[in-house]
Structures are given as structure tokens and as C-alpha cells.
PDB file of C-alpha atoms in Angstrom:
ATOM      1  CA  MET A  10      49.076  -0.683  24.551  1.00  0.00           C
ATOM      2  CA  GLY A  11      48.437   2.038  27.189  1.00  0.00           C
ATOM      3  CA  GLY A  12      48.891   4.642  24.649  1.00  0.00           C
ATOM      4  CA  ASP A  13      46.174   3.015  22.503  1.00  0.00           C
ATOM      5  CA  ASN A  14      43.772   3.061  25.334  1.00  0.00           C
ATOM      6  CA  ALA A  15      44.543   6.598  26.320  1.00  0.00           C
ATOM      7  CA  GLU A  16      43.789   7.521  22.593  1.00  0.00           C
ATOM      8  CA  VAL A  17      40.517   5.616  22.697  1.00  0.00           C
ATOM      9  CA  ILE A  18      39.520   7.319  25.968  1.00  0.00           C
ATOM     10  CA  PHE A  19      40.444  10.724  24.452  1.00  0.00           C
ATOM     11  CA  PHE A  20      38.276  10.320  21.310  1.00  0.00           C
ATOM     12  CA  ARG A  21      35.361   8.755  23.420  1.00  0.00           C
ATOM     13  CA  ASN A  22      35.331  12.012  25.622  1.00  0.00           C
ATOM     14  CA  LEU A  23      35.451  13.965  22.540  1.00  0.00           C
ATOM     15  CA  CYS A  24      32.371  12.119  21.185  1.00  0.00           C
ATOM     16  CA  VAL A  25      30.438  12.595  24.539  1.00  0.00           C
ATOM     17  CA  CYS A  26      31.147  16.364  24.335  1.00  0.00           C
ATOM     18  CA  MET A  27      30.042  16.799  20.831  1.00  0.00           C
ATOM     19  CA  TYR A  28      26.857  14.816  21.306  1.00  0.00           C
ATOM     20  CA  GLN A  29      26.062  16.605  24.600  1.00  0.00           C
ATOM     21  CA  GLN A  30      26.214  19.844  22.769  1.00  0.00           C
ATOM     22  CA  LEU A  31      23.534  18.293  20.400  1.00  0.00           C
ATOM     23  CA  GLU A  32      21.271  17.362  23.231  1.00  0.00           C
ATOM     24  CA  ASN A  33      21.713  20.969  24.809  1.00  0.00           C
ATOM     25  CA  PHE A  34      20.873  22.298  21.190  1.00  0.00           C
ATOM     26  CA  ILE A  35      17.562  20.320  21.171  1.00  0.00           C
ATOM     27  CA  LEU A  36      16.612  21.261  24.652  1.00  0.00           C
ATOM     28  CA  TYR A  37      17.275  24.951  23.927  1.00  0.00           C
ATOM     29  CA  PHE A  38      14.989  24.862  20.847  1.00  0.00           C
ATOM     30  CA  GLU A  39      12.319  22.886  22.916  1.00  0.00           C
ATOM     31  CA  LEU A  40      12.360  25.524  25.677  1.00  0.00           C
ATOM     32  CA  GLU A  41      13.208  28.660  24.058  1.00  0.00           C
ATOM     33  CA  LYS A  42      11.991  28.365  20.530  1.00  0.00           C
ATOM     34  CA  LEU A  43       9.029  26.226  21.359  1.00  0.00           C
ATOM     35  CA  LYS A  44       9.366  23.972  18.234  1.00  0.00           C
ATOM     36  CA  SER A  45       7.169  20.951  17.587  1.00  0.00           C
ATOM     37  CA  LYS A  46       8.072  17.503  18.657  1.00  0.00           C
ATOM     38  CA  ASN A  47       8.380  16.445  15.030  1.00  0.00           C
ATOM     39  CA  THR A  48      10.748  19.410  14.174  1.00  0.00           C
ATOM     40  CA  LEU A  49      12.986  18.581  17.187  1.00  0.00           C
ATOM     41  CA  LEU A  50      13.154  14.828  16.150  1.00  0.00           C
ATOM     42  CA  SER A  51      14.050  15.870  12.586  1.00  0.00           C
ATOM     43  CA  TYR A  52      16.763  18.312  13.866  1.00  0.00           C
ATOM     44  CA  HIS A  53      18.198  15.709  16.165  1.00  0.00           C
ATOM     45  CA  ARG A  54      18.398  13.085  13.404  1.00  0.00           C
ATOM     46  CA  ASP A  55      19.915  15.497  10.905  1.00  0.00           C
ATOM     47  CA  VAL A  56      22.630  16.876  13.116  1.00  0.00           C
ATOM     48  CA  ARG A  57      23.464  13.579  14.613  1.00  0.00           C
ATOM     49  CA  GLN A  58      24.074  12.083  11.078  1.00  0.00           C
ATOM     50  CA  MET A  59      26.511  15.088  10.290  1.00  0.00           C
ATOM     51  CA  LEU A  60      28.407  14.668  13.594  1.00  0.00           C
ATOM     52  CA  ASP A  61      28.589  10.838  12.855  1.00  0.00           C
ATOM     53  CA  TRP A  62      30.032  11.440   9.339  1.00  0.00           C
ATOM     54  CA  LEU A  63      32.446  14.135  10.584  1.00  0.00           C
ATOM     55  CA  PHE A  64      33.491  12.284  13.659  1.00  0.00           C
ATOM     56  CA  ALA A  65      34.549   9.362  11.462  1.00  0.00           C
ATOM     57  CA  ASP A  66      37.361  11.698  10.326  1.00  0.00           C
ATOM     58  CA  SER A  67      39.637  11.347  13.305  1.00  0.00           C
ATOM     59  CA  ARG A  68      41.133  14.883  12.662  1.00  0.00           C
ATOM     60  CA  ILE A  69      37.804  16.455  13.925  1.00  0.00           C
ATOM     61  CA  SER A  70      38.142  16.688  17.610  1.00  0.00           C
ATOM     62  CA  SER A  71      35.510  19.055  18.386  1.00  0.00           C
ATOM     63  CA  VAL A  72      32.631  21.153  16.733  1.00  0.00           C
ATOM     64  CA  SER A  73      34.841  24.337  16.885  1.00  0.00           C
ATOM     65  CA  GLU A  74      37.179  22.562  14.436  1.00  0.00           C
ATOM     66  CA  ILE A  75      34.444  22.035  11.760  1.00  0.00           C
ATOM     67  CA  SER A  76      35.161  24.191   8.864  1.00  0.00           C
ATOM     68  CA  PRO A  77      33.002  25.482   5.911  1.00  0.00           C
ATOM     69  CA  LEU A  78      34.812  22.878   3.645  1.00  0.00           C
ATOM     70  CA  ASP A  79      34.011  20.207   5.902  1.00  0.00           C
ATOM     71  CA  LEU A  80      30.348  20.898   5.738  1.00  0.00           C
ATOM     72  CA  LYS A  81      30.603  21.397   1.996  1.00  0.00           C
ATOM     73  CA  LYS A  82      32.067  17.940   1.702  1.00  0.00           C
ATOM     74  CA  TYR A  83      29.221  16.528   3.827  1.00  0.00           C
ATOM     75  CA  MET A  84      26.696  18.168   1.397  1.00  0.00           C
ATOM     76  CA  GLU A  85      28.440  16.527  -1.469  1.00  0.00           C
ATOM     77  CA  TYR A  86      28.549  13.130   0.332  1.00  0.00           C
ATOM     78  CA  MET A  87      24.632  13.357   0.803  1.00  0.00           C
ATOM     79  CA  GLU A  88      24.324  14.077  -3.021  1.00  0.00           C
ATOM     80  CA  ASN A  89      26.556  11.238  -3.868  1.00  0.00           C
ATOM     81  CA  ILE A  90      24.466   8.727  -1.957  1.00  0.00           C
ATOM     82  CA  GLY A  91      21.388   9.817  -3.738  1.00  0.00           C
ATOM     83  CA  LYS A  92      19.657  12.126  -1.089  1.00  0.00           C
ATOM     84  CA  SER A  93      17.032  14.304  -2.610  1.00  0.00           C
ATOM     85  CA  ALA A  94      17.420  18.147  -2.867  1.00  0.00           C
ATOM     86  CA  ALA A  95      14.479  18.324  -0.388  1.00  0.00           C
ATOM     87  CA  THR A  96      16.154  16.204   2.125  1.00  0.00           C
ATOM     88  CA  ILE A  97      19.472  17.930   1.831  1.00  0.00           C
ATOM     89  CA  SER A  98      17.743  21.315   2.270  1.00  0.00           C
ATOM     90  CA  ARG A  99      16.017  20.074   5.290  1.00  0.00           C
ATOM     91  CA  SER A 100      19.206  18.820   6.763  1.00  0.00           C
ATOM     92  CA  LEU A 101      20.983  22.010   5.932  1.00  0.00           C
ATOM     93  CA  ALA A 102      18.347  23.899   7.867  1.00  0.00           C
ATOM     94  CA  ALA A 103      18.951  21.776  10.958  1.00  0.00           C
ATOM     95  CA  ILE A 104      22.771  22.237  10.629  1.00  0.00           C
ATOM     96  CA  LYS A 105      22.492  25.938  10.338  1.00  0.00           C
ATOM     97  CA  ALA A 106      20.319  26.188  13.458  1.00  0.00           C
ATOM     98  CA  PHE A 107      22.814  23.964  15.326  1.00  0.00           C
ATOM     99  CA  PHE A 108      25.696  26.238  14.525  1.00  0.00           C
ATOM    100  CA  SER A 109      23.761  29.336  15.220  1.00  0.00           C
ATOM    101  CA  TYR A 110      23.056  27.937  18.555  1.00  0.00           C
ATOM    102  CA  LEU A 111      26.658  27.191  19.241  1.00  0.00           C
ATOM    103  CA  LEU A 112      27.553  30.690  18.243  1.00  0.00           C
ATOM    104  CA  ILE A 113      24.931  32.197  20.606  1.00  0.00           C
ATOM    105  CA  LYS A 114      26.372  30.114  23.418  1.00  0.00           C
ATOM    106  CA  LYS A 115      29.854  31.217  22.414  1.00  0.00           C
ATOM    107  CA  GLU A 116      31.000  27.585  21.875  1.00  0.00           C
ATOM    108  CA  ILE A 117      32.336  28.468  18.539  1.00  0.00           C
ATOM    109  CA  VAL A 118      33.846  31.802  17.365  1.00  0.00           C
ATOM    110  CA  SER A 119      32.445  31.761  13.730  1.00  0.00           C
ATOM    111  CA  ASP A 120      29.534  29.923  11.982  1.00  0.00           C
ATOM    112  CA  PRO A 121      30.942  27.603   9.267  1.00  0.00           C
ATOM    113  CA  SER A 122      27.603  27.017   7.910  1.00  0.00           C
ATOM    114  CA  VAL A 123      26.700  30.761   7.012  1.00  0.00           C
ATOM    115  CA  GLU A 124      27.852  30.526   3.321  1.00  0.00           C
ATOM    116  CA  LEU A 125      26.174  27.086   2.590  1.00  0.00           C
ATOM    117  CA  LYS A 126      23.334  27.215  -0.008  1.00  0.00           C
ATOM    118  CA  ALA A 127      20.554  24.863  -0.063  1.00  0.00           C
ATOM    119  CA  PRO A 128      20.019  23.111  -3.466  1.00  0.00           C
ATOM    120  CA  LYS A 129      17.051  24.032  -5.528  1.00  0.00           C
ATOM    121  CA  VAL A 130      13.914  22.070  -4.927  1.00  0.00           C
ATOM    122  CA  PHE A 131      11.760  21.855  -8.008  1.00  0.00           C
ATOM    123  CA  LYS A 132       8.077  21.486  -7.231  1.00  0.00           C
ATOM    124  CA  LYS A 133       6.385  18.521  -9.165  1.00  0.00           C
ATOM    125  CA  LYS A 134       3.835  19.912 -11.442  1.00  0.00           C
ATOM    126  CA  THR A 135       0.395  18.937 -10.402  1.00  0.00           C
ATOM    127  CA  GLU A 136      -1.057  16.165 -12.594  1.00  0.00           C
ATOM    128  CA  GLU A 137      -4.168  17.407 -14.309  1.00  0.00           C
ATOM    129  CA  VAL A 138      -7.609  15.595 -14.247  1.00  0.00           C
ATOM    130  CA  LYS A 139      -9.793  15.194 -17.176  1.00  0.00           C
ATOM    131  CA  ASP A 140     -13.031  17.232 -17.119  1.00  0.00           C
ATOM    132  CA  SER A 141     -14.959  13.997 -17.697  1.00  0.00           C
ATOM    133  CA  ASP A 142     -13.075  12.271 -14.856  1.00  0.00           C
ATOM    134  CA  ILE A 143     -13.989  15.052 -12.313  1.00  0.00           C
ATOM    135  CA  THR A 144     -17.687  14.823 -13.406  1.00  0.00           C
ATOM    136  CA  LYS A 145     -17.547  10.953 -12.979  1.00  0.00           C
ATOM    137  CA  ILE A 146     -16.229  11.392  -9.408  1.00  0.00           C
ATOM    138  CA  LEU A 147     -18.745  13.951  -8.435  1.00  0.00           C
ATOM    139  CA  MET A 148     -21.543  11.575  -9.572  1.00  0.00           C
ATOM    140  CA  GLN A 149     -20.342   8.675  -7.372  1.00  0.00           C
ATOM    141  CA  PRO A 150     -21.646   9.720  -3.684  1.00  0.00           C
ATOM    142  CA  SER A 151     -24.981   8.199  -3.102  1.00  0.00           C
ATOM    143  CA  GLU A 152     -27.527  10.838  -2.129  1.00  0.00           C
ATOM    144  CA  LYS A 153     -29.593   8.241  -0.484  1.00  0.00           C
ATOM    145  CA  THR A 154     -27.391   8.123   2.649  1.00  0.00           C
ATOM    146  CA  SER A 155     -26.156  10.637   5.123  1.00  0.00           C
ATOM    147  CA  LYS A 156     -22.511   9.733   4.341  1.00  0.00           C
ATOM    148  CA  GLY A 157     -23.172  10.261   0.479  1.00  0.00           C
ATOM    149  CA  ILE A 158     -24.951  13.585   0.911  1.00  0.00           C
ATOM    150  CA  ARG A 159     -21.978  14.751   3.120  1.00  0.00           C
ATOM    151  CA  ASP A 160     -19.423  13.501   0.503  1.00  0.00           C
ATOM    152  CA  LYS A 161     -21.286  15.109  -2.224  1.00  0.00           C
ATOM    153  CA  ALA A 162     -21.288  18.453  -0.464  1.00  0.00           C
ATOM    154  CA  MET A 163     -17.649  18.184   0.395  1.00  0.00           C
ATOM    155  CA  LEU A 164     -16.583  17.378  -3.134  1.00  0.00           C
ATOM    156  CA  GLU A 165     -18.677  19.980  -4.831  1.00  0.00           C
ATOM    157  CA  LEU A 166     -17.598  22.670  -2.488  1.00  0.00           C
ATOM    158  CA  MET A 167     -13.920  21.872  -3.024  1.00  0.00           C
ATOM    159  CA  CYS A 168     -14.096  21.852  -6.824  1.00  0.00           C
ATOM    160  CA  ASP A 169     -15.971  25.006  -7.026  1.00  0.00           C
ATOM    161  CA  THR A 170     -13.912  27.021  -4.582  1.00  0.00           C
ATOM    162  CA  GLY A 171     -10.430  25.496  -5.023  1.00  0.00           C
ATOM    163  CA  MET A 172     -10.259  24.933  -1.210  1.00  0.00           C
ATOM    164  CA  ARG A 173      -7.573  22.451   0.014  1.00  0.00           C
ATOM    165  CA  ALA A 174      -8.397  19.401   1.809  1.00  0.00           C
ATOM    166  CA  SER A 175      -7.218  21.058   5.077  1.00  0.00           C
ATOM    167  CA  ASP A 176      -9.509  24.071   4.446  1.00  0.00           C
ATOM    168  CA  ILE A 177     -12.527  21.813   3.892  1.00  0.00           C
ATOM    169  CA  ILE A 178     -12.022  19.683   7.221  1.00  0.00           C
ATOM    170  CA  ARG A 179     -11.261  22.826   9.236  1.00  0.00           C
ATOM    171  CA  LEU A 180     -14.517  24.685   8.352  1.00  0.00           C
ATOM    172  CA  ASN A 181     -16.554  25.540  11.421  1.00  0.00           C
ATOM    173  CA  LEU A 182     -20.323  25.924  11.379  1.00  0.00           C
ATOM    174  CA  ASP A 183     -19.881  29.749  11.674  1.00  0.00           C
ATOM    175  CA  ASP A 184     -17.582  29.701   8.614  1.00  0.00           C
ATOM    176  CA  VAL A 185     -20.511  28.631   6.205  1.00  0.00           C
ATOM    177  CA  ASN A 186     -22.967  31.445   5.373  1.00  0.00           C
ATOM    178  CA  LEU A 187     -25.770  29.960   3.441  1.00  0.00           C
ATOM    179  CA  LYS A 188     -27.657  33.163   3.023  1.00  0.00           C
ATOM    180  CA  ASN A 189     -24.661  34.963   1.462  1.00  0.00           C
ATOM    181  CA  ARG A 190     -23.215  31.936  -0.292  1.00  0.00           C
ATOM    182  CA  THR A 191     -19.824  32.400   1.358  1.00  0.00           C
ATOM    183  CA  VAL A 192     -17.321  30.322   3.198  1.00  0.00           C
ATOM    184  CA  THR A 193     -14.611  31.644   5.490  1.00  0.00           C
ATOM    185  CA  ILE A 194     -11.233  29.903   5.082  1.00  0.00           C
ATOM    186  CA  ARG A 195      -9.107  30.242   8.006  1.00  0.00           C
ATOM    187  CA  SER A 196      -5.383  29.758   8.328  1.00  0.00           C
ATOM    188  CA  GLU A 197      -3.844  28.409  11.451  1.00  0.00           C
ATOM    189  CA  SER A 198      -3.337  31.939  12.616  1.00  0.00           C
ATOM    190  CA  GLU A 199      -7.082  32.282  12.537  1.00  0.00           C
ATOM    191  CA  SER A 200      -7.130  35.006  10.006  1.00  0.00           C
ATOM    192  CA  GLY A 201      -9.962  34.459   7.491  1.00  0.00           C
ATOM    193  CA  GLU A 202     -10.660  34.809   3.832  1.00  0.00           C
ATOM    194  CA  SER A 203     -14.272  34.888   2.578  1.00  0.00           C
ATOM    195  CA  VAL A 204     -14.922  33.107  -0.640  1.00  0.00           C
ATOM    196  CA  THR A 205     -18.282  32.976  -2.651  1.00  0.00           C
ATOM    197  CA  TYR A 206     -19.332  29.641  -3.910  1.00  0.00           C
ATOM    198  CA  HIS A 207     -21.628  29.016  -7.018  1.00  0.00           C
ATOM    199  CA  ARG A 208     -25.296  29.006  -6.502  1.00  0.00           C
ATOM    200  CA  ASN A 209     -25.340  25.396  -7.717  1.00  0.00           C
ATOM    201  CA  ILE A 210     -23.430  24.352  -4.594  1.00  0.00           C
ATOM    202  CA  GLN A 211     -26.191  25.749  -2.343  1.00  0.00           C
ATOM    203  CA  LYS A 212     -28.447  22.799  -2.514  1.00  0.00           C
ATOM    204  CA  TYR A 213     -25.779  20.388  -1.564  1.00  0.00           C
ATOM    205  CA  LEU A 214     -24.694  22.320   1.533  1.00  0.00           C
ATOM    206  CA  THR A 215     -28.187  23.048   2.586  1.00  0.00           C
ATOM    207  CA  ARG A 216     -29.291  19.314   2.227  1.00  0.00           C
ATOM    208  CA  TYR A 217     -26.281  18.207   4.074  1.00  0.00           C
ATOM    209  CA  LEU A 218     -26.794  20.668   6.977  1.00  0.00           C
ATOM    210  CA  THR A 219     -30.509  20.073   7.307  1.00  0.00           C
ATOM    211  CA  GLU A 220     -30.701  16.411   6.860  1.00  0.00           C
ATOM    212  CA  ALA A 221     -27.251  14.444   6.930  1.00  0.00           C
ATOM    213  CA  ARG A 222     -25.373  16.210   9.578  1.00  0.00           C
ATOM    214  CA  ALA A 223     -27.903  15.722  12.274  1.00  0.00           C
ATOM    215  CA  GLU A 224     -27.734  11.999  11.685  1.00  0.00           C
ATOM    216  CA  LEU A 225     -23.982  11.902  11.640  1.00  0.00           C
ATOM    217  CA  ILE A 226     -23.660  13.864  14.852  1.00  0.00           C
ATOM    218  CA  SER A 227     -25.988  11.672  16.875  1.00  0.00           C
ATOM    219  CA  ILE A 228     -25.786  12.539  20.573  1.00  0.00           C
ATOM    220  CA  ASN A 229     -22.439  14.345  20.055  1.00  0.00           C
ATOM    221  CA  SER A 230     -21.975  17.998  19.292  1.00  0.00           C
ATOM    222  CA  SER A 231     -19.235  19.372  17.077  1.00  0.00           C
ATOM    223  CA  LYS A 232     -18.067  22.809  15.997  1.00  0.00           C
ATOM    224  CA  TYR A 233     -17.028  21.539  12.680  1.00  0.00           C
ATOM    225  CA  PHE A 234     -19.217  21.825   9.583  1.00  0.00           C
ATOM    226  CA  PHE A 235     -18.285  18.484   8.079  1.00  0.00           C
ATOM    227  CA  VAL A 236     -18.025  15.557  10.417  1.00  0.00           C
ATOM    228  CA  ASN A 237     -17.045  11.942  10.144  1.00  0.00           C
ATOM    229  CA  CYS A 238     -19.427   8.901  10.681  1.00  0.00           C
ATOM    230  CA  GLN A 239     -18.747   9.195  14.391  1.00  0.00           C
ATOM    231  CA  GLY A 240     -19.793  12.807  14.376  1.00  0.00           C
ATOM    232  CA  LYS A 241     -16.264  13.988  15.205  1.00  0.00           C
ATOM    233  CA  GLU A 242     -13.686  16.070  13.194  1.00  0.00           C
ATOM    234  CA  PHE A 243     -13.029  14.896   9.795  1.00  0.00           C
ATOM    235  CA  THR A 244      -9.207  13.956   9.244  1.00  0.00           C
ATOM    236  CA  ARG A 245      -7.115  14.900   6.467  1.00  0.00           C
ATOM    237  CA  GLN A 246      -6.370  11.158   5.814  1.00  0.00           C
ATOM    238  CA  GLY A 247     -10.000  10.487   5.907  1.00  0.00           C
ATOM    239  CA  PHE A 248     -10.712  13.029   3.219  1.00  0.00           C
ATOM    240  CA  TRP A 249      -7.906  11.625   1.004  1.00  0.00           C
ATOM    241  CA  LYS A 250      -9.312   8.262   1.228  1.00  0.00           C
ATOM    242  CA  LEU A 251     -12.679   9.364   0.436  1.00  0.00           C
ATOM    243  CA  VAL A 252     -11.400  10.898  -2.771  1.00  0.00           C
ATOM    244  CA  LYS A 253      -9.403   7.991  -3.786  1.00  0.00           C
ATOM    245  CA  LYS A 254     -12.328   5.717  -3.201  1.00  0.00           C
ATOM    246  CA  TYR A 255     -14.657   7.615  -5.522  1.00  0.00           C
ATOM    247  CA  GLY A 256     -11.911   7.877  -8.148  1.00  0.00           C
ATOM    248  CA  LYS A 257     -11.643   4.101  -8.121  1.00  0.00           C
ATOM    249  CA  GLN A 258     -15.492   3.524  -7.988  1.00  0.00           C
ATOM    250  CA  ALA A 259     -15.572   5.959 -11.104  1.00  0.00           C
ATOM    251  CA  GLY A 260     -13.257   3.564 -12.961  1.00  0.00           C
ATOM    252  CA  ILE A 261     -10.361   6.011 -13.056  1.00  0.00           C
ATOM    253  CA  GLU A 262      -7.026   4.077 -13.061  1.00  0.00           C
ATOM    254  CA  LYS A 263      -4.723   6.723 -11.550  1.00  0.00           C
ATOM    255  CA  ASP A 264      -4.962   7.751  -8.023  1.00  0.00           C
ATOM    256  CA  ILE A 265      -6.912  11.068  -7.679  1.00  0.00           C
ATOM    257  CA  THR A 266      -6.102  13.300  -4.816  1.00  0.00           C
ATOM    258  CA  PRO A 267      -7.842  16.268  -3.268  1.00  0.00           C
ATOM    259  CA  HIS A 268      -5.204  18.610  -4.584  1.00  0.00           C
ATOM    260  CA  MET A 269      -5.711  17.340  -8.187  1.00  0.00           C
ATOM    261  CA  MET A 270      -9.485  18.078  -7.924  1.00  0.00           C
ATOM    262  CA  SER A 271      -9.209  21.483  -6.313  1.00  0.00           C
ATOM    263  CA  HIS A 272      -6.498  22.374  -8.821  1.00  0.00           C
ATOM    264  CA  ASN A 273      -9.002  21.768 -11.639  1.00  0.00           C
ATOM    265  CA  ARG A 274     -11.777  23.441  -9.775  1.00  0.00           C
ATOM    266  CA  GLN A 275     -13.252  25.259 -12.762  1.00  0.00           C
ATOM    267  CA  VAL A 276     -13.486  22.381 -15.289  1.00  0.00           C
ATOM    268  CA  TYR A 277     -16.788  20.748 -14.220  1.00  0.00           C
ATOM    269  CA  PHE A 278     -18.459  24.173 -14.313  1.00  0.00           C
ATOM    270  CA  GLN A 279     -17.625  24.819 -17.884  1.00  0.00           C
ATOM    271  CA  ASN A 280     -21.317  24.914 -18.776  1.00  0.00           C
ATOM    272  CA  CYS A 281     -22.104  27.279 -15.979  1.00  0.00           C
ATOM    273  CA  VAL A 282     -21.170  30.527 -17.588  1.00  0.00           C
ATOM    274  CA  ASN A 283     -23.294  32.881 -15.544  1.00  0.00           C
ATOM    275  CA  GLU A 284     -21.550  34.850 -12.798  1.00  0.00           C
ATOM    276  CA  LYS A 285     -21.949  33.843  -9.183  1.00  0.00           C
TER     277      LYS A 285
END
């Protein structure tokens, strides 16, 4: 009986040690690598699940005893329970980061994850939208309201330039040059790419800026070109809902996304053969 208790205490102490190494790893990435909260939560969950699975095998008594074969078996286990290639790849990235950290801290002498390869993730082909469906959607916003004028300008600009939803809602007032018919698409690093839009788009942007935006802004001020009904920054989710709503309103059965529309940006200008 005493021997059984001693064994339980022994493995409990091992468990505490392994999971403490996980907590130290997360703290290191938070302070040294400045990872986002979502990334840290994902890393913690993925590494914890691996440790839980490996610790269930009583022959593993510390992280230093985890072998490449152990990790390979864990990857196979994830596949067998139906985890997607994308999920396994994400988990593997967290596991590799964990063992890299342990190697830096000299808590292991070699990295058992170094030879592991992530499964190939095949991107789903973007579903195409019919020319007629795009035309129907673009006809839905009411040009009698400030919201409709805004929506019309956003959709027309997106379809013409192929801008992503995040590009559209991130546009600042200074990014839109009505005189030269250009918009500056900025990445998160603030670098910009100038894109010319078709002259047919000019009237929609001009009307929005001179008529609708002032009503939406009200007493607030905003640096963003497109604003929501409260005069604040447009959210990505809000833009997605907007596109989906107009798709349904146009009588299109499948859900239409901003990506589907920007991907087919050229189709509704098939009759506009002149150069921009």
C-alpha cells in the first residue's frame, strides 16, 4: 500500500514538473517573443494536449525522455481521431516551439521534433459567382439612404479593384485619391500599394464622401474612409454580414462572401472594355 502511494506521489511530481515547463514556455513567449494572446492560448492548448497524451503512457517520466517516435505516434493519433491537416499543422508548430524553448533553456539535449513534417494543407478552391449574380448584388443597395450609398461604394470598389474585406475597412481618408482615381492598400506593416480604380467607380465614391459620410459621422470624427452607422470603424464581421444580406436580398441561394466577390472582380465590367 505504501509502495503504491509512493508511486502515485512520484508520478504526480513528474506531472507538476512537466506542466510547469509548459507554463514557463508560455511566459517566455509572452515576454520575449511578444506573441499575441490568441497565439499563446493556442500554444498552451496544443502542447498541453500532447503532454496529456504522452503522460498517459507511464514510461514517459519527463520531457527529456520524449523521442521522435513518440511525437510521430502522437501525430498519427491525431490523424486517426479525425483531426484536419490544418489542425495538426498548427499543433505541430506549437510543439516545435515548445521543444525549441526547452533546448534553449538546456532542459533537453536534443530536439525530438526537428524531423517532424507538417501534413500538406490543401486550400479550398474559391467558389465562383455568376456574372449575373454579382450584377444583382450590386443593384441591391438603396441609393436613397446614406447607408445604401455607402454600401454601393464599398461593393463597387471591392469588385473593381479586387480588394479584400480587410483592405476595404482599413482604408483611411488619405488613402483615397479622387483626383487620380487611386486607393492605397496598406498592410499591417503600413507599407502601401497604389491601385487605380475604373472611372465608373468615381461617382459612387464621390457621392458617398460628399453626401453620405457626413450623415453617418454625425458629431464624431473618424480617420476611416468607410464608417458604420455609428460613425465608427467598420468591422470585418459587419462587412461580411452586409455582403451576405445583399446576396439573400438578390435571391441568391448560396451564401456570398466578400472574398468570392473580389475574386470575381472583373466579371461585372465585361462591357467596359476601355482602359482605366
